[in-house]
PDB file of C-alpha atoms and ligand atoms in Angstrom:
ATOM      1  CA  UNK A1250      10.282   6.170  13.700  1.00 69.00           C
ATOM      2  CA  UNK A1251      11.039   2.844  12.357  1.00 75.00           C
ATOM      3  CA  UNK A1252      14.520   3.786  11.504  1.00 78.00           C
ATOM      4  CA  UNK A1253      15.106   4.948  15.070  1.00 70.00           C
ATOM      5  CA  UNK A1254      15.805   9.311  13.859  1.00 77.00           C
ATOM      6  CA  UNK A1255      12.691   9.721  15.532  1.00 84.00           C
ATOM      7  CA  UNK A1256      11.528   8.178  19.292  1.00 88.00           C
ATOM      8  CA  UNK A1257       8.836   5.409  19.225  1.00 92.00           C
ATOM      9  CA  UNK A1258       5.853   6.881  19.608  1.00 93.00           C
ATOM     10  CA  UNK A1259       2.793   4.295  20.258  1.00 92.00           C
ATOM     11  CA  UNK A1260      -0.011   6.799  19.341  1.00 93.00           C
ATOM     12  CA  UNK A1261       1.567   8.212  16.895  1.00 93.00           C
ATOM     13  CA  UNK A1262       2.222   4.856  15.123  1.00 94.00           C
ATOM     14  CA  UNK A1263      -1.035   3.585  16.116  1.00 93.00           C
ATOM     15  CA  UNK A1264      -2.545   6.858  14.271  1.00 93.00           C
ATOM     16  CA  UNK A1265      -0.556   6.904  11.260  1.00 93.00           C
ATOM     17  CA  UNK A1266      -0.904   2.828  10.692  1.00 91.00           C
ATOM     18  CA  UNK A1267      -5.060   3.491  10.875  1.00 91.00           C
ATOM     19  CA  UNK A1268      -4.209   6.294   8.174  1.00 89.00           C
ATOM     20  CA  UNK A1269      -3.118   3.906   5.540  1.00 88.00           C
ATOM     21  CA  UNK A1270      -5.898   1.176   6.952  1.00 86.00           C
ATOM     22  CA  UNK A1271      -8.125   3.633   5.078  1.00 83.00           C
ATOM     23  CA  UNK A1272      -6.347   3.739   2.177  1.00 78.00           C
ATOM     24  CA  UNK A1273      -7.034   0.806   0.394  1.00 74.00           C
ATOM     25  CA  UNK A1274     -10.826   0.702   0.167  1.00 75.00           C
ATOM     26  CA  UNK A1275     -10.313   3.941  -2.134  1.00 74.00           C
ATOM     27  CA  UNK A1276      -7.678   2.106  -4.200  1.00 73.00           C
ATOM     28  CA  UNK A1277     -10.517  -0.239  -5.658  1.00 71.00           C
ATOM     29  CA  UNK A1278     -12.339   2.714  -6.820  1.00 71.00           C
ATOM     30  CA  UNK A1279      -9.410   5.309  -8.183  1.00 72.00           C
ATOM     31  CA  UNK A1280      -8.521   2.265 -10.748  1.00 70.00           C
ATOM     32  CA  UNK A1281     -12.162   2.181 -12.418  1.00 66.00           C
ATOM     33  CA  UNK A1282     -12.137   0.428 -15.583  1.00 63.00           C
ATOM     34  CA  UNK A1283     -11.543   2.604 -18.549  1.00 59.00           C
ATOM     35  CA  UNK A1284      -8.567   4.191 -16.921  1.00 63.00           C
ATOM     36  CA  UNK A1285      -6.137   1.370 -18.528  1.00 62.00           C
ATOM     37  CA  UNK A1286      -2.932   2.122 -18.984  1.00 56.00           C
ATOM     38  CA  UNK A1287      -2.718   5.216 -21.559  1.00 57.00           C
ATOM     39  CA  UNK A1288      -5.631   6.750 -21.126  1.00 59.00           C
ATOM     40  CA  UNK A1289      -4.217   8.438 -18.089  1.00 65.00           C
ATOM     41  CA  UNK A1290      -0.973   9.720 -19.736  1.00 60.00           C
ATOM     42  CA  UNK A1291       1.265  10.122 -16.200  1.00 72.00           C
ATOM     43  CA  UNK A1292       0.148   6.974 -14.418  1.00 83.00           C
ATOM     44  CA  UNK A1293       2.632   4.384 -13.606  1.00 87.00           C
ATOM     45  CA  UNK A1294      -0.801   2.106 -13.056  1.00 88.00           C
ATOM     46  CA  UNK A1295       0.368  -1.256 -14.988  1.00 87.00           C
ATOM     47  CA  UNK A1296      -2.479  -2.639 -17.486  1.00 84.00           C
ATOM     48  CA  UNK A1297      -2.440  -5.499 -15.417  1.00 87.00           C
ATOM     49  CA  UNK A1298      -4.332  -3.752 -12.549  1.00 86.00           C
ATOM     50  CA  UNK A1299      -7.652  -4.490 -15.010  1.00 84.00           C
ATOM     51  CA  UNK A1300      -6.057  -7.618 -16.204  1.00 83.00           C
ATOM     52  CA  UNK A1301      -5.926  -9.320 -13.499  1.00 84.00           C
ATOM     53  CA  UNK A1302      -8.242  -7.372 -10.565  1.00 87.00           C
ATOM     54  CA  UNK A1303      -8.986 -10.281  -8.766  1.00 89.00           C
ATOM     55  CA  UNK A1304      -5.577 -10.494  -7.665  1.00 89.00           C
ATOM     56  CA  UNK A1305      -5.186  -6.642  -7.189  1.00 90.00           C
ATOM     57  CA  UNK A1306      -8.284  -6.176  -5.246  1.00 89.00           C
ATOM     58  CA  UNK A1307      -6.293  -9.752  -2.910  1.00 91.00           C
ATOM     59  CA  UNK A1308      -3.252  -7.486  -2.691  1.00 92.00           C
ATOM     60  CA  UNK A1309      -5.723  -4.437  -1.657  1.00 90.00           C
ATOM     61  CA  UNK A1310      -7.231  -6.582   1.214  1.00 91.00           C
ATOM     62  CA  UNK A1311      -4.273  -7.717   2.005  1.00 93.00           C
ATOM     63  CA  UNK A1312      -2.403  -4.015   2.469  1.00 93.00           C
ATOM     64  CA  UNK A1313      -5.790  -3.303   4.974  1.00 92.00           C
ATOM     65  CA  UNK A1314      -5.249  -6.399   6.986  1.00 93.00           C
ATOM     66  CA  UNK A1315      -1.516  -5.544   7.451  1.00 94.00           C
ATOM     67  CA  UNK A1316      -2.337  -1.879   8.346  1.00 93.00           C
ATOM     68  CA  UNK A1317      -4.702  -2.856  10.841  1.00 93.00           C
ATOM     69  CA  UNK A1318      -2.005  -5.428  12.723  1.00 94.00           C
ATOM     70  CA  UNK A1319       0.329  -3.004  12.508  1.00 94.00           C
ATOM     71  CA  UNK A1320      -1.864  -0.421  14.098  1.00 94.00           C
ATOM     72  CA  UNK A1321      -2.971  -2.885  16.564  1.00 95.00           C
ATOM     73  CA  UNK A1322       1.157  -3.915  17.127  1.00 95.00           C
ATOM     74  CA  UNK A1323       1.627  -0.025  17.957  1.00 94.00           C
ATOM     75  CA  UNK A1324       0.193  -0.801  21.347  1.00 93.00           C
ATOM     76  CA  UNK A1325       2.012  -3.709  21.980  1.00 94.00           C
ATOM     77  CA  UNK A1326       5.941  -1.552  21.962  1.00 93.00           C
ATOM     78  CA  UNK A1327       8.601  -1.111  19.678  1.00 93.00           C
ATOM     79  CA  UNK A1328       9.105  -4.389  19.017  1.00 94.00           C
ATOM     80  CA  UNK A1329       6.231  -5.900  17.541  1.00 95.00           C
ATOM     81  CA  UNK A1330       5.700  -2.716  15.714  1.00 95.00           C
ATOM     82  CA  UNK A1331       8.163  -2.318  13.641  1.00 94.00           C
ATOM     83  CA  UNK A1332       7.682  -6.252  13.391  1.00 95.00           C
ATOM     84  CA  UNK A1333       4.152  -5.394  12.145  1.00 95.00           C
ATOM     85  CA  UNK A1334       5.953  -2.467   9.772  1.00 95.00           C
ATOM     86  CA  UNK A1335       8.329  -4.767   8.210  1.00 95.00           C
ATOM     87  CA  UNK A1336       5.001  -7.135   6.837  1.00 95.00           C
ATOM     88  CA  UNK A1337       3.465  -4.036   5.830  1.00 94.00           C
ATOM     89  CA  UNK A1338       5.657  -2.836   3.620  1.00 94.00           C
ATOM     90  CA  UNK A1339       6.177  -6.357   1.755  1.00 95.00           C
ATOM     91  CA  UNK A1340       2.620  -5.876   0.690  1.00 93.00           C
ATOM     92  CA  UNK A1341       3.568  -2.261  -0.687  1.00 91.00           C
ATOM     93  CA  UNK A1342       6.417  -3.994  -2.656  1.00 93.00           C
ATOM     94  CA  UNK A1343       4.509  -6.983  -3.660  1.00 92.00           C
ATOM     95  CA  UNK A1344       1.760  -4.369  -5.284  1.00 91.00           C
ATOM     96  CA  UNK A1345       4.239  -2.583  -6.952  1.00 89.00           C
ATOM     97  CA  UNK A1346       6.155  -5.446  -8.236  1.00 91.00           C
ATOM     98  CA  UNK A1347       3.387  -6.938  -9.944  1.00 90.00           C
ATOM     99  CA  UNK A1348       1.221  -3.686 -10.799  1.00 89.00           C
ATOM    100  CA  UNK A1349       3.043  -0.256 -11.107  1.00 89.00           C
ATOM    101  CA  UNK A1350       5.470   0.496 -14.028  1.00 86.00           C
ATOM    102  CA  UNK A1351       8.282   2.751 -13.852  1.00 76.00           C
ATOM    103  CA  UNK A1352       8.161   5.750 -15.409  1.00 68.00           C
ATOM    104  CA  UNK A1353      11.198   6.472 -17.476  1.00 59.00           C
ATOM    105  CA  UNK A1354      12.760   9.628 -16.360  1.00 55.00           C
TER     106      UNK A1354
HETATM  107  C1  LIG B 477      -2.827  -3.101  -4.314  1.00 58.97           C
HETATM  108  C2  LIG B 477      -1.630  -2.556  -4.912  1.00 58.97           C
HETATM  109  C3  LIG B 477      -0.784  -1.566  -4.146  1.00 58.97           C
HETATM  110  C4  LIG B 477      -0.427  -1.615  -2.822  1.00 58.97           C
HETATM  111  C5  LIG B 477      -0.751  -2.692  -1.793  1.00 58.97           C
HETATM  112  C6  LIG B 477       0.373  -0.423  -2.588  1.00 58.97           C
HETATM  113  N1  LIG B 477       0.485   0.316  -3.733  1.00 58.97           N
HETATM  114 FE1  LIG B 477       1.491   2.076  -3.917  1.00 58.97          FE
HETATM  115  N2  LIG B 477       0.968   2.171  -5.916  1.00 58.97           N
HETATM  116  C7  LIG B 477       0.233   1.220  -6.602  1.00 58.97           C
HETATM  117  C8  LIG B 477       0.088   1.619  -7.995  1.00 58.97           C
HETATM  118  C9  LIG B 477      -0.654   0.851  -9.082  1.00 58.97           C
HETATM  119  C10 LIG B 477       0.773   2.846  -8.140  1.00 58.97           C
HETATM  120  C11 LIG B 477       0.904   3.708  -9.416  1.00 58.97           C
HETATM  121  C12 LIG B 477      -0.309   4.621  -9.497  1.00 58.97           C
HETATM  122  C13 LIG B 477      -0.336   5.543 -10.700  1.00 58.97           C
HETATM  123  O1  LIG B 477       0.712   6.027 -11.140  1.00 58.97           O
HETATM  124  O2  LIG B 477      -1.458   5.791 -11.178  1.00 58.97           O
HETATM  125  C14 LIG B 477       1.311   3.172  -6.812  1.00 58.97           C
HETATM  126  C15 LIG B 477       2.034   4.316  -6.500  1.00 58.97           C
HETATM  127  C16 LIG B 477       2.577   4.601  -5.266  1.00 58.97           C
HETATM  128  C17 LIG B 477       3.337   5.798  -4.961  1.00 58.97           C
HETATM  129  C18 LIG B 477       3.628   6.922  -5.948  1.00 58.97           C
HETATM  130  C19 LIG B 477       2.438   7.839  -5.904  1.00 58.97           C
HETATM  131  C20 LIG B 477       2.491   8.925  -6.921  1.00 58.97           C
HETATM  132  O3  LIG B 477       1.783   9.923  -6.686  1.00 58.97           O
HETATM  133  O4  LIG B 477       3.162   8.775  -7.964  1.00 58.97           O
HETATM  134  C21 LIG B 477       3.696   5.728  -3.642  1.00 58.97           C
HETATM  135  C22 LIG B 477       4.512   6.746  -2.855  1.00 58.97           C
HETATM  136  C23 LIG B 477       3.157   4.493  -3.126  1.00 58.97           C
HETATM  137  N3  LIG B 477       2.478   3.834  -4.128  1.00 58.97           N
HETATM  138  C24 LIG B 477       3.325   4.073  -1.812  1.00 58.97           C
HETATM  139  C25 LIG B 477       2.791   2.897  -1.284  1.00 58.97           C
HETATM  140  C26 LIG B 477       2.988   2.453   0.097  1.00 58.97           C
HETATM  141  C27 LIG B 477       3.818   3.186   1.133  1.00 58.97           C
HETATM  142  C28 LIG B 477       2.294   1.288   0.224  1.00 58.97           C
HETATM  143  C29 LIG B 477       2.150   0.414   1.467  1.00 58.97           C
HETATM  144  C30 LIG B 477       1.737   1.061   2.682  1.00 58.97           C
HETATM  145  C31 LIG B 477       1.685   1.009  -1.080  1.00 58.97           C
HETATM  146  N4  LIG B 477       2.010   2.008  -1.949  1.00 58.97           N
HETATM  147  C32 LIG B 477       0.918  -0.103  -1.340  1.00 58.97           C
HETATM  148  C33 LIG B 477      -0.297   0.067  -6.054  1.00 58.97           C
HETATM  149  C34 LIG B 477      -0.191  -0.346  -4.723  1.00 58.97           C
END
């Protein structure tokens, strides 16, 4: 939708936005202590998801908060959507960045 293949739909954005709202409150509790890195042999979690929580949990709120104004943006037209998108999606990057490792392939 963002990338324009598909028409702007307001519900539909408004819907799938409130999806990932919902998201984040489960990503405190699927990184419980005592799942650092290697005890879960797949996960591309970084150790410093425990090392640092504070500022993962910060990153966590933050993700919500820009979910929510996107979802809210939805209703406002194209524009400010995909406005509200673009933020979004520097919050999925920043996480990443700073807290998911690469698996070697
Ligand atoms: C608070 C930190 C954080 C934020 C914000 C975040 N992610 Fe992630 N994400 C992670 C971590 C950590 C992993 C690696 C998890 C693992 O392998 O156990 C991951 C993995 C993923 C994966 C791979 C999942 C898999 O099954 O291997 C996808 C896709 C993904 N994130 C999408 C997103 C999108 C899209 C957003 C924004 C809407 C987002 N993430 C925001 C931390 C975050």
């Amino acid at each position: 939708m963002v990338k324009g293949t598909v028409p702007f739909d307001a519900a539909k954005a408004a819907t799938a936005m409130h999806d990932i709202s919902g998201v984040p409150d489960k990503y405190v509790t699927l990184f419980p202590q005592g799942t650092e890195h290697g005890a879960i042999a797949d996960s591309e979690a970084a150790p410093k998801i425990w090392e640092a929580f504070d500022g993962f949990k910060a990153l966590v709120q933050k993700l919500k908060d820009a979910s929510l104004k996107a979802e809210a943006a939805a209703g406002e037209g194209e524009e400010a959507f995909k406005s509200a998108f673009g933020d979004m999606t520097k919050v999925c990057k920043d996480c990443h960045q700073s807290y998911r490792v690469k698996k070697q392939q």
